[in-house]
Tab-separated table of C-alpha atoms and ligand atoms in Angstrom:
chain	number	residue	atom	x	y	z
I	242	MET	CA	-45.686	36.279	-55.948
I	243	ALA	CA	-45.404	34.107	-59.083
I	244	LYS	CA	-44.403	30.524	-58.645
I	245	PHE	CA	-41.005	29.316	-59.842
I	246	ASP	CA	-40.908	28.779	-63.625
I	247	SER	CA	-38.790	25.670	-63.332
I	248	PRO	CA	-38.826	23.204	-60.443
I	249	ILE	CA	-36.622	23.754	-57.414
I	250	TYR	CA	-35.733	20.350	-55.980
I	251	VAL	CA	-34.641	19.456	-52.463
I	252	THR	CA	-31.174	18.966	-53.894
I	253	ARG	CA	-29.248	19.088	-57.126
I	254	PRO	CA	-26.044	17.093	-57.626
I	255	ASP	CA	-22.755	18.808	-58.285
I	256	PHE	CA	-21.222	18.150	-61.673
I	257	PRO	CA	-17.489	18.438	-62.407
I	258	PRO	CA	-16.489	20.421	-65.524
I	259	LEU	CA	-17.239	18.251	-68.575
I	260	GLU	CA	-13.838	18.957	-70.219
I	261	ASP	CA	-12.038	17.754	-67.084
I	262	PHE	CA	-14.162	14.620	-66.945
I	263	ASN	CA	-13.354	13.949	-70.605
I	264	GLU	CA	-9.642	14.035	-69.736
I	265	TYR	CA	-10.191	11.404	-67.038
I	266	LEU	CA	-12.287	9.302	-69.388
I	267	LYS	CA	-9.473	9.428	-71.955
I	268	LYS	CA	-7.100	8.050	-69.325
I	269	ILE	CA	-9.514	5.213	-68.530
I	270	TRP	CA	-9.735	4.395	-72.233
I	271	GLU	CA	-5.907	4.308	-72.381
I	272	ASN	CA	-5.482	2.270	-69.157
I	273	LYS	CA	-8.060	-0.272	-70.238
I	274	ILE	CA	-8.974	-0.746	-66.567
I	275	LEU	CA	-12.654	-0.197	-65.812
I	276	THR	CA	-12.991	-1.663	-62.325
I	277	ASN	CA	-11.490	-3.988	-59.651
I	278	ASN	CA	-9.263	-1.638	-57.649
I	279	GLY	CA	-8.008	0.345	-60.642
I	280	PRO	CA	-5.723	3.404	-60.493
I	281	PHE	CA	-8.514	5.995	-60.005
I	282	HIS	CA	-10.101	3.846	-57.298
I	283	GLN	CA	-6.780	3.768	-55.453
I	284	GLU	CA	-6.215	7.484	-56.009
I	285	LEU	CA	-9.672	8.351	-54.669
I	286	GLU	CA	-9.214	6.194	-51.562
I	287	HIS	CA	-5.932	7.968	-50.888
I	288	ALA	CA	-7.375	11.438	-51.560
I	289	LEU	CA	-10.338	10.772	-49.272
I	290	THR	CA	-8.242	9.578	-46.339
I	291	GLU	CA	-6.314	12.854	-46.633
I	292	TYR	CA	-9.348	15.080	-47.070
I	293	LEU	CA	-11.465	13.451	-44.373
I	294	GLY	CA	-8.597	12.962	-41.901
I	295	VAL	CA	-9.169	9.214	-41.451
I	296	LYS	CA	-6.733	6.295	-41.475
I	297	TYR	CA	-8.369	3.796	-43.856
I	298	ILE	CA	-11.241	3.997	-46.282
I	299	SER	CA	-12.673	1.357	-48.577
I	300	LEU	CA	-14.818	2.520	-51.495
I	301	PHE	CA	-18.151	0.839	-52.244
I	302	SER	CA	-20.662	0.861	-55.070
I	303	ASN	CA	-23.244	2.387	-52.708
I	304	GLY	CA	-23.824	3.198	-49.052
I	305	THR	CA	-26.313	0.379	-48.486
I	306	LEU	CA	-23.812	-2.307	-49.479
I	307	ALA	CA	-21.250	-0.546	-47.293
I	308	LEU	CA	-23.650	-0.866	-44.321
I	309	ILE	CA	-24.398	-4.525	-45.064
I	310	THR	CA	-20.685	-5.290	-45.408
I	311	ALA	CA	-19.766	-3.360	-42.249
I	312	LEU	CA	-22.083	-5.651	-40.275
I	313	GLN	CA	-20.520	-8.704	-41.938
I	314	THR	CA	-17.011	-7.453	-41.175
I	315	LEU	CA	-17.697	-7.295	-37.441
I	316	ARG	CA	-19.847	-10.460	-37.591
I	317	ILE	CA	-22.724	-8.711	-35.887
I	318	THR	CA	-25.668	-10.952	-34.956
I	319	GLY	CA	-28.737	-10.924	-32.686
I	320	GLU	CA	-30.113	-7.463	-31.917
I	321	VAL	CA	-28.798	-4.050	-32.845
I	322	ILE	CA	-30.003	-0.812	-31.285
I	323	THR	CA	-30.757	1.819	-33.900
I	324	THR	CA	-32.863	4.864	-34.725
I	325	PRO	CA	-36.224	4.861	-36.501
I	326	PHE	CA	-35.524	8.383	-37.799
I	327	SER	CA	-33.368	7.621	-40.824
I	328	PHE	CA	-33.511	6.441	-44.396
I	329	VAL	CA	-34.791	2.845	-44.631
I	330	ALA	CA	-31.357	1.586	-45.734
I	331	THR	CA	-30.144	1.811	-42.120
I	332	SER	CA	-32.557	-0.853	-40.844
I	333	HIS	CA	-32.639	-2.760	-44.120
I	334	SER	CA	-28.903	-3.459	-43.726
I	335	LEU	CA	-29.708	-5.186	-40.418
I	336	TRP	CA	-32.585	-7.126	-41.952
I	337	TRP	CA	-30.385	-8.352	-44.805
I	338	ASN	CA	-27.981	-9.731	-42.183
I	339	GLY	CA	-30.744	-11.505	-40.249
I	340	ILE	CA	-30.349	-9.048	-37.367
I	341	LYS	CA	-33.295	-7.675	-35.396
I	342	PRO	CA	-33.383	-3.874	-35.222
I	343	VAL	CA	-34.353	-2.495	-31.827
I	344	PHE	CA	-35.619	1.059	-32.196
I	345	VAL	CA	-34.774	3.669	-29.589
I	346	ASP	CA	-36.138	7.207	-29.516
I	347	ILE	CA	-34.220	10.295	-30.670
I	348	GLU	CA	-33.142	13.544	-29.026
I	349	ASN	CA	-35.379	16.549	-29.493
I	350	ASP	CA	-32.539	18.897	-30.446
I	351	SER	CA	-30.314	16.793	-32.756
I	352	PHE	CA	-32.875	14.205	-33.974
I	353	ASN	CA	-30.171	11.560	-33.342
I	354	LEU	CA	-30.397	8.408	-31.208
I	355	ASP	CA	-30.923	9.407	-27.560
I	356	PRO	CA	-28.092	7.839	-25.510
I	357	GLN	CA	-30.155	8.155	-22.336
I	358	ARG	CA	-32.613	5.617	-23.722
I	359	ILE	CA	-30.101	3.109	-25.088
I	360	GLU	CA	-29.340	1.217	-21.875
I	361	ALA	CA	-32.974	0.290	-21.279
I	362	ALA	CA	-33.082	-1.359	-24.713
I	363	ILE	CA	-30.017	-3.571	-24.187
I	364	THR	CA	-30.781	-7.309	-23.828
I	365	PRO	CA	-28.498	-10.383	-23.693
I	366	LYS	CA	-28.896	-10.566	-27.497
I	367	THR	CA	-27.663	-7.006	-28.152
I	368	THR	CA	-24.331	-6.990	-29.969
I	369	ALA	CA	-24.050	-3.502	-31.412
I	370	ILE	CA	-25.404	0.030	-31.731
I	371	MET	CA	-26.016	1.576	-35.139
I	372	PRO	CA	-26.555	5.321	-34.688
I	373	VAL	CA	-27.023	7.743	-37.591
I	374	HIS	CA	-25.583	11.267	-37.818
I	375	VAL	CA	-28.882	12.530	-39.225
I	376	TYR	CA	-28.552	15.507	-41.609
I	377	GLY	CA	-24.820	15.433	-40.809
I	378	ASN	CA	-25.324	16.552	-37.196
I	379	PRO	CA	-23.005	14.466	-35.003
I	380	CYS	CA	-24.505	12.026	-32.514
I	381	ASN	CA	-23.631	12.281	-28.840
I	382	LEU	CA	-20.303	10.547	-29.493
I	383	ASP	CA	-18.951	10.454	-25.944
I	384	ALA	CA	-22.122	9.061	-24.394
I	385	ILE	CA	-22.406	6.353	-27.058
I	386	ARG	CA	-18.741	5.409	-26.595
I	387	LYS	CA	-19.228	5.076	-22.828
I	388	ILE	CA	-22.279	2.818	-23.215
I	389	SER	CA	-20.525	0.643	-25.805
I	390	GLU	CA	-17.504	0.237	-23.524
I	391	THR	CA	-19.622	-0.576	-20.472
I	392	TYR	CA	-21.661	-3.231	-22.252
I	393	GLY	CA	-19.015	-4.488	-24.712
I	394	LEU	CA	-21.040	-3.473	-27.772
I	395	LYS	CA	-19.697	-2.632	-31.233
I	396	VAL	CA	-20.645	0.719	-32.765
I	397	ILE	CA	-21.224	1.156	-36.487
I	398	TYR	CA	-22.073	4.735	-37.371
I	399	ASP	CA	-24.304	5.289	-40.361
I	400	ALA	CA	-22.499	8.454	-41.430
I	401	ALA	CA	-24.190	8.593	-44.849
I	402	HIS	CA	-24.889	12.317	-44.286
I	403	ALA	CA	-21.680	13.215	-42.443
I	404	PHE	CA	-19.091	13.708	-45.178
I	405	GLY	CA	-16.489	16.209	-43.954
I	406	VAL	CA	-18.165	16.743	-40.565
I	407	LYS	CA	-15.694	17.381	-37.761
I	408	LYS	CA	-15.847	17.812	-34.021
I	409	ARG	CA	-13.039	19.900	-32.593
I	410	ASP	CA	-11.081	19.379	-35.846
I	411	ASP	CA	-11.373	15.590	-35.718
I	412	SER	CA	-13.533	13.726	-38.221
I	413	VAL	CA	-16.621	12.157	-36.674
I	414	LEU	CA	-15.742	9.167	-38.875
I	415	ASN	CA	-12.941	8.342	-36.452
I	416	MET	CA	-15.467	7.398	-33.783
I	417	GLY	CA	-16.987	3.944	-33.289
I	418	ASP	CA	-15.641	0.705	-34.753
I	419	LEU	CA	-16.695	1.534	-38.302
I	420	SER	CA	-18.466	4.377	-40.115
I	421	ILE	CA	-20.154	4.199	-43.458
I	422	LEU	CA	-20.616	6.984	-45.995
I	423	SER	CA	-22.970	7.366	-48.948
I	424	PHE	CA	-21.760	9.035	-52.140
I	425	HIS	CA	-25.179	8.957	-53.820
I	426	ALA	CA	-25.902	11.738	-56.329
I	427	THR	CA	-28.012	13.556	-53.719
I	428	LYS	CA	-25.174	13.780	-51.180
I	429	VAL	CA	-22.688	16.569	-50.358
I	430	PHE	CA	-19.971	14.570	-52.118
I	431	ASN	CA	-21.010	12.115	-54.790
I	432	THR	CA	-19.679	9.502	-57.175
I	433	VAL	CA	-23.083	9.159	-58.945
I	434	GLU	CA	-23.799	6.070	-56.818
I	435	GLY	CA	-21.229	5.120	-54.222
I	436	GLY	CA	-20.247	4.750	-50.623
I	437	ALA	CA	-17.441	3.801	-48.286
I	438	ILE	CA	-16.489	2.188	-45.008
I	439	VAL	CA	-14.045	4.020	-42.774
I	440	CYS	CA	-11.993	1.856	-40.390
I	441	HIS	CA	-9.043	2.394	-38.098
I	442	ASP	CA	-6.569	-0.439	-38.787
I	443	GLU	CA	-4.971	-2.158	-41.748
I	444	LYS	CA	-6.243	-5.646	-40.928
I	445	THR	CA	-9.866	-4.506	-40.911
I	446	LYS	CA	-9.314	-2.566	-44.148
I	447	MET	CA	-8.023	-5.784	-45.749
I	448	GLN	CA	-11.022	-7.782	-44.494
I	449	ILE	CA	-13.413	-5.181	-45.889
I	450	ASP	CA	-11.581	-5.149	-49.232
I	451	HIS	CA	-11.898	-8.934	-49.447
I	452	LEU	CA	-15.576	-8.897	-48.487
I	453	LYS	CA	-16.479	-6.344	-51.157
I	454	ASN	CA	-14.737	-8.520	-53.793
I	455	PHE	CA	-16.527	-11.878	-53.280
I	456	GLY	CA	-14.095	-12.831	-50.480
I	457	PHE	CA	-11.101	-13.224	-52.829
I	458	THR	CA	-7.658	-12.695	-51.329
I	459	ASP	CA	-5.874	-13.850	-54.486
I	460	GLU	CA	-6.723	-15.500	-57.782
I	461	LEU	CA	-7.549	-18.877	-56.205
I	462	THR	CA	-8.433	-18.132	-52.588
I	463	VAL	CA	-11.850	-17.194	-51.254
I	464	VAL	CA	-11.753	-16.663	-47.484
I	465	ALA	CA	-15.346	-15.572	-46.851
I	466	PRO	CA	-18.743	-15.386	-48.552
I	467	GLY	CA	-18.146	-11.875	-49.850
I	468	ILE	CA	-20.277	-9.794	-52.143
I	469	ASN	CA	-19.626	-7.638	-55.202
I	470	ALA	CA	-19.698	-4.052	-53.927
I	471	LYS	CA	-16.787	-2.469	-55.775
I	472	MET	CA	-16.702	1.072	-57.080
I	473	ASN	CA	-15.683	1.360	-60.726
I	474	GLU	CA	-13.132	3.638	-62.398
I	475	ILE	CA	-15.650	6.010	-63.987
I	476	GLN	CA	-17.289	6.704	-60.635
I	477	SER	CA	-13.897	7.057	-58.933
I	478	ALA	CA	-12.761	9.585	-61.557
I	479	TYR	CA	-15.987	11.552	-61.072
I	480	GLY	CA	-15.329	11.610	-57.330
I	481	LEU	CA	-11.726	12.756	-57.755
I	482	LEU	CA	-12.905	15.710	-59.822
I	483	LEU	CA	-15.666	16.723	-57.412
I	484	LEU	CA	-13.325	16.476	-54.448
I	485	LYS	CA	-11.223	19.324	-55.887
I	486	ASN	CA	-14.009	21.827	-55.197
I	487	ILE	CA	-15.681	20.245	-52.198
I	488	ASP	CA	-14.766	22.988	-49.729
I	489	SER	CA	-16.274	25.693	-51.888
I	490	ALA	CA	-19.398	23.524	-52.397
I	491	ILE	CA	-19.810	23.200	-48.604
I	492	GLU	CA	-19.212	26.933	-48.193
I	493	LYS	CA	-21.999	27.705	-50.688
I	494	ARG	CA	-24.326	25.338	-48.811
I	495	SER	CA	-23.440	27.159	-45.611
I	496	LEU	CA	-24.523	30.490	-47.140
I	497	VAL	CA	-27.865	28.956	-48.142
I	498	ALA	CA	-28.375	27.609	-44.597
I	499	GLN	CA	-27.523	30.964	-43.039
I	500	LYS	CA	-29.935	32.732	-45.367
I	501	TYR	CA	-32.786	30.384	-44.405
I	502	ARG	CA	-32.015	30.743	-40.709
I	503	GLY	CA	-31.900	34.523	-40.908
I	504	LEU	CA	-35.236	34.717	-42.704
I	505	LEU	CA	-37.107	32.041	-40.734
I	506	LYS	CA	-35.815	32.651	-37.224
I	507	ASP	CA	-38.801	34.699	-36.048
I	508	VAL	CA	-41.561	32.800	-37.842
I	509	LYS	CA	-43.907	31.419	-35.208
I	510	GLY	CA	-44.293	27.658	-35.403
I	511	ILE	CA	-41.224	27.090	-37.601
I	512	ARG	CA	-38.117	25.607	-35.973
I	513	CYS	CA	-34.706	25.445	-37.674
I	514	LEU	CA	-31.578	23.608	-36.540
I	515	TYR	CA	-28.537	25.802	-35.846
I	516	ASP	CA	-24.765	25.298	-35.961
I	517	ILE	CA	-23.260	23.649	-32.908
I	518	LYS	CA	-20.127	25.205	-31.401
I	519	GLY	CA	-16.970	23.231	-32.231
I	520	ILE	CA	-18.607	21.368	-35.126
I	521	ARG	CA	-17.637	21.762	-38.761
I	522	HIS	CA	-21.016	21.176	-40.422
I	523	ASN	CA	-21.573	20.140	-44.036
I	524	TYR	CA	-25.123	21.534	-44.525
I	525	SER	CA	-26.242	18.428	-46.348
I	526	TYR	CA	-29.926	19.055	-45.573
I	527	PHE	CA	-31.979	21.975	-44.304
I	528	PRO	CA	-34.764	20.543	-42.118
I	529	ILE	CA	-37.437	22.704	-40.514
I	530	LEU	CA	-40.125	21.581	-38.059
I	531	VAL	CA	-43.620	22.893	-38.743
I	532	ASP	CA	-45.650	22.983	-35.533
I	533	GLN	CA	-49.311	23.299	-36.493
I	534	ASN	CA	-50.180	24.496	-32.974
I	535	HIS	CA	-48.326	27.723	-33.728
I	536	TYR	CA	-48.030	27.861	-37.526
I	537	PRO	CA	-51.295	28.347	-39.466
I	538	MET	CA	-51.002	25.100	-41.439
I	539	THR	CA	-49.772	21.539	-41.085
I	540	ARG	CA	-46.434	20.328	-42.404
I	541	ASP	CA	-48.238	18.429	-45.162
I	542	ASP	CA	-50.214	21.503	-46.207
I	543	LEU	CA	-47.031	23.566	-46.352
I	544	TYR	CA	-45.348	20.783	-48.341
I	545	GLY	CA	-48.296	20.860	-50.773
I	546	LEU	CA	-48.298	24.647	-51.012
I	547	LEU	CA	-44.595	24.746	-51.826
I	548	LYS	CA	-45.138	22.031	-54.417
I	549	LYS	CA	-47.850	24.116	-56.075
I	550	ASN	CA	-45.213	26.837	-56.332
I	551	ASN	CA	-42.790	24.414	-58.004
I	552	ILE	CA	-40.689	23.916	-54.851
I	553	PHE	CA	-40.098	20.245	-54.116
I	554	GLY	CA	-39.156	19.906	-50.450
I	555	ARG	CA	-38.998	16.402	-48.973
I	556	ARG	CA	-40.358	14.897	-45.766
I	557	TYR	CA	-37.123	13.118	-44.811
I	558	PHE	CA	-37.694	10.963	-42.682
I	559	PHE	CA	-41.416	10.387	-42.728
I	560	PRO	CA	-42.794	7.795	-42.259
I	561	LEU	CA	-40.483	6.532	-39.536
I	562	ILE	CA	-38.701	3.300	-40.486
I	563	SER	CA	-40.550	1.631	-37.610
I	564	ASN	CA	-43.862	2.355	-39.375
I	565	PHE	CA	-43.035	0.407	-42.539
I	566	PRO	CA	-44.638	-3.058	-42.765
I	567	THR	CA	-41.295	-4.893	-42.406
I	568	TYR	CA	-40.764	-3.357	-38.976
I	569	ASN	CA	-44.095	-2.211	-37.542
I	570	GLY	CA	-44.752	-5.512	-35.738
I	571	LEU	CA	-41.644	-5.172	-33.593
I	572	ASP	CA	-42.147	-4.367	-29.945
I	573	SER	CA	-39.748	-1.409	-30.150
I	574	SER	CA	-41.746	0.081	-33.059
I	575	ARG	CA	-44.695	1.063	-30.849
I	576	PRO	CA	-45.253	4.844	-31.140
I	577	GLU	CA	-45.371	5.063	-27.291
I	578	ASN	CA	-41.738	3.916	-27.351
I	579	LEU	CA	-40.818	6.631	-29.865
I	580	PRO	CA	-42.631	9.852	-28.903
I	581	VAL	CA	-39.950	12.314	-30.038
I	582	ALA	CA	-39.288	10.531	-33.342
I	583	THR	CA	-43.041	10.356	-33.968
I	584	MET	CA	-43.417	14.107	-33.381
I	585	VAL	CA	-40.369	15.046	-35.496
I	586	ALA	CA	-41.444	12.784	-38.394
I	587	LYS	CA	-44.856	14.480	-38.350
I	588	GLN	CA	-43.400	17.991	-38.442
I	589	VAL	CA	-40.216	17.777	-40.486
I	590	LEU	CA	-39.780	19.250	-43.934
I	591	CYS	CA	-36.420	19.467	-45.713
I	592	LEU	CA	-36.132	22.621	-47.792
I	593	PRO	CA	-33.985	22.848	-50.946
I	594	ILE	CA	-30.274	23.210	-50.312
I	595	TYR	CA	-27.403	22.770	-52.774
I	596	PRO	CA	-24.423	24.827	-53.901
I	597	ALA	CA	-26.036	26.226	-57.059
I	598	LEU	CA	-29.185	27.428	-55.274
I	599	ASP	CA	-29.461	31.216	-55.586
I	600	LEU	CA	-29.895	33.144	-52.362
I	601	SER	CA	-32.653	35.091	-54.126
I	602	ASP	CA	-34.492	31.794	-54.588
I	603	VAL	CA	-34.095	31.073	-50.872
I	604	GLU	CA	-35.755	34.462	-50.261
I	605	LYS	CA	-38.649	33.506	-52.532
I	606	ILE	CA	-39.109	30.150	-50.770
I	607	CYS	CA	-39.069	31.825	-47.349
I	608	ASP	CA	-41.461	34.501	-48.549
I	609	ILE	CA	-44.085	31.826	-49.254
I	610	ILE	CA	-43.547	30.308	-45.806
I	611	ILE	CA	-43.666	33.678	-44.039
I	612	ARG	CA	-46.712	34.978	-45.947
I	613	GLN	CA	-48.927	32.298	-44.397
I	614	VAL	CA	-48.537	33.761	-40.903
Z	893	T4K	N1	-28.133	5.721	-44.676
Z	893	T4K	C1	-28.725	6.923	-44.739
Z	893	T4K	C2	-28.898	7.690	-43.485
Z	893	T4K	C3	-29.126	7.444	-45.973
Z	893	T4K	O1	-29.730	8.651	-46.028
Z	893	T4K	C4	-28.914	6.695	-47.144
Z	893	T4K	C5	-29.350	7.203	-48.437
Z	893	T4K	C6	-28.272	5.444	-47.024
Z	893	T4K	C7	-27.889	4.990	-45.765
Z	893	T4K	C8	-28.002	4.564	-48.208
Z	893	T4K	O2	-27.029	5.096	-49.069
Z	893	T4K	P1	-27.074	4.749	-50.660
Z	893	T4K	O3	-27.185	3.248	-50.766
Z	893	T4K	O4	-28.259	5.467	-51.268
Z	893	T4K	O5	-25.755	5.249	-51.151
Z	893	T4K	C9	-32.373	9.591	-51.750
Z	893	T4K	C10	-31.141	8.775	-52.077
Z	893	T4K	O6	-31.376	7.817	-53.100
Z	893	T4K	C11	-30.517	8.106	-50.920
Z	893	T4K	O7	-29.144	7.912	-51.262
Z	893	T4K	C12	-30.558	8.945	-49.654
Z	893	T4K	N2	-30.031	8.276	-48.511
Z	893	T4K	C13	-31.992	9.391	-49.372
Z	893	T4K	C14	-32.077	10.250	-48.141
Z	893	T4K	O8	-32.461	10.143	-50.471
Z	893	T4K	P2	-34.781	9.692	-52.782
Z	893	T4K	O9	-35.601	8.572	-53.312
Z	893	T4K	O10	-35.382	10.632	-51.842
Z	893	T4K	O11	-34.069	10.513	-53.968
Z	893	T4K	P3	-34.725	11.180	-55.253
Z	893	T4K	O12	-34.330	10.396	-56.453
Z	893	T4K	O13	-36.168	11.429	-55.024
Z	893	T4K	O14	-33.919	12.549	-55.311
Z	893	T4K	C15	-34.300	13.698	-54.563
Z	893	T4K	C16	-34.240	14.907	-55.474
Z	893	T4K	O15	-32.904	15.136	-55.896
Z	893	T4K	C17	-35.055	14.748	-56.753
Z	893	T4K	O16	-36.349	15.211	-56.548
Z	893	T4K	C18	-34.298	15.613	-57.752
Z	893	T4K	C19	-32.885	15.623	-57.243
Z	893	T4K	N3	-31.988	14.762	-58.046
Z	893	T4K	C20	-31.866	13.443	-57.728
Z	893	T4K	C21	-31.054	12.638	-58.490
Z	893	T4K	C22	-30.886	11.176	-58.151
Z	893	T4K	C23	-31.350	15.322	-59.122
Z	893	T4K	O17	-31.497	16.523	-59.374
Z	893	T4K	N4	-30.509	14.543	-59.854
Z	893	T4K	C24	-30.335	13.204	-59.606
Z	893	T4K	O18	-29.556	12.532	-60.294
Z	893	T4K	O19	-33.541	8.935	-52.066
């Protein structure tokens, strides 16, 4: 089979219709408001609370600043229990707050923080847990809630991948003290760059809004050492337009995921993740595990082979965060402490998934994978 003529990337951002975006740009030109809680910013916050089914949302210029600010909002210090199987921004947000990440292993089925291993990692310095809904698959919410209540720990969910994900019709963003979202161009919903913090009460929403605007509460009053993490009007308008078609975008992703699963389900040595009953998934990523004991090549060889065929999968999240120089000296970073995460990072490969991906292209990608057996 001939390789793809043009590259197939792990994802492709959605773009709103250009004419519609021009209309919004015209309005911005008329309003003369480019940023600082402008009308589109307010409209997008409102639209997102409705769409996501959450009480309060505060828009950010990116997900990383949302994470950093979430930790500031709750005044988290000391040690925070988190997962090594995530994008580096998760742990970096702790580092930027002078907090020590304590890595705990992940579950073999969801690739999320394993609640059964959290308690053993709690010390007198532990103040919070920062789990990640990796690939949009919800963490074990009930178990994490119970542990946090027993030990009086805050929970900040890194929900960068979990836009629109629901458990029994309730947004996963309603769990924990705070959740953060990323609206980066590579995400299910994007504002080019962007992010948000979801919170559950008005006072916290106000604190977050002050913190993302240098700490200003009015023209002359600065109540805290805030940062500049505001989303601007152009990004907000982009988001408003994309939100109109978000359900159909998720539906198209779902068809891609189902196609992959159907074609790969019997391939020896290849493991897919499947839908969980009662969960509304968003199909943000399509990870497979390549087990070289049963599949004729390693994950890296398959990655290279696909690349030769113009298919650019990604090894999210390899290396583990705990293997990067900033973190690899920590006691909790020892591979013996993280056997499941170490195995998953070695085997995982995210295949292309995005709304505009043709199902015939999914067939071609799978054909290359299957032909090796
Ligand atoms: N927490 C978690 C769990 C996260 O995954 C992330 C971000 C964060 C926190 C932090 O949120 P942000 O501060 O980023 O809002 C990407 C993203 O930059 C990053 O947002 C994301 N997670 C991470 C998982 O992936 P790269 O370096 O892998 O992206 P890049 O530029 O290689 O893009 C991947 C492919 O997408 C490209 O090969 C082609 C395609 N693409 C990409 C862009 C940007 C396009 O077709 N068009 C584009 O404009 O990090």
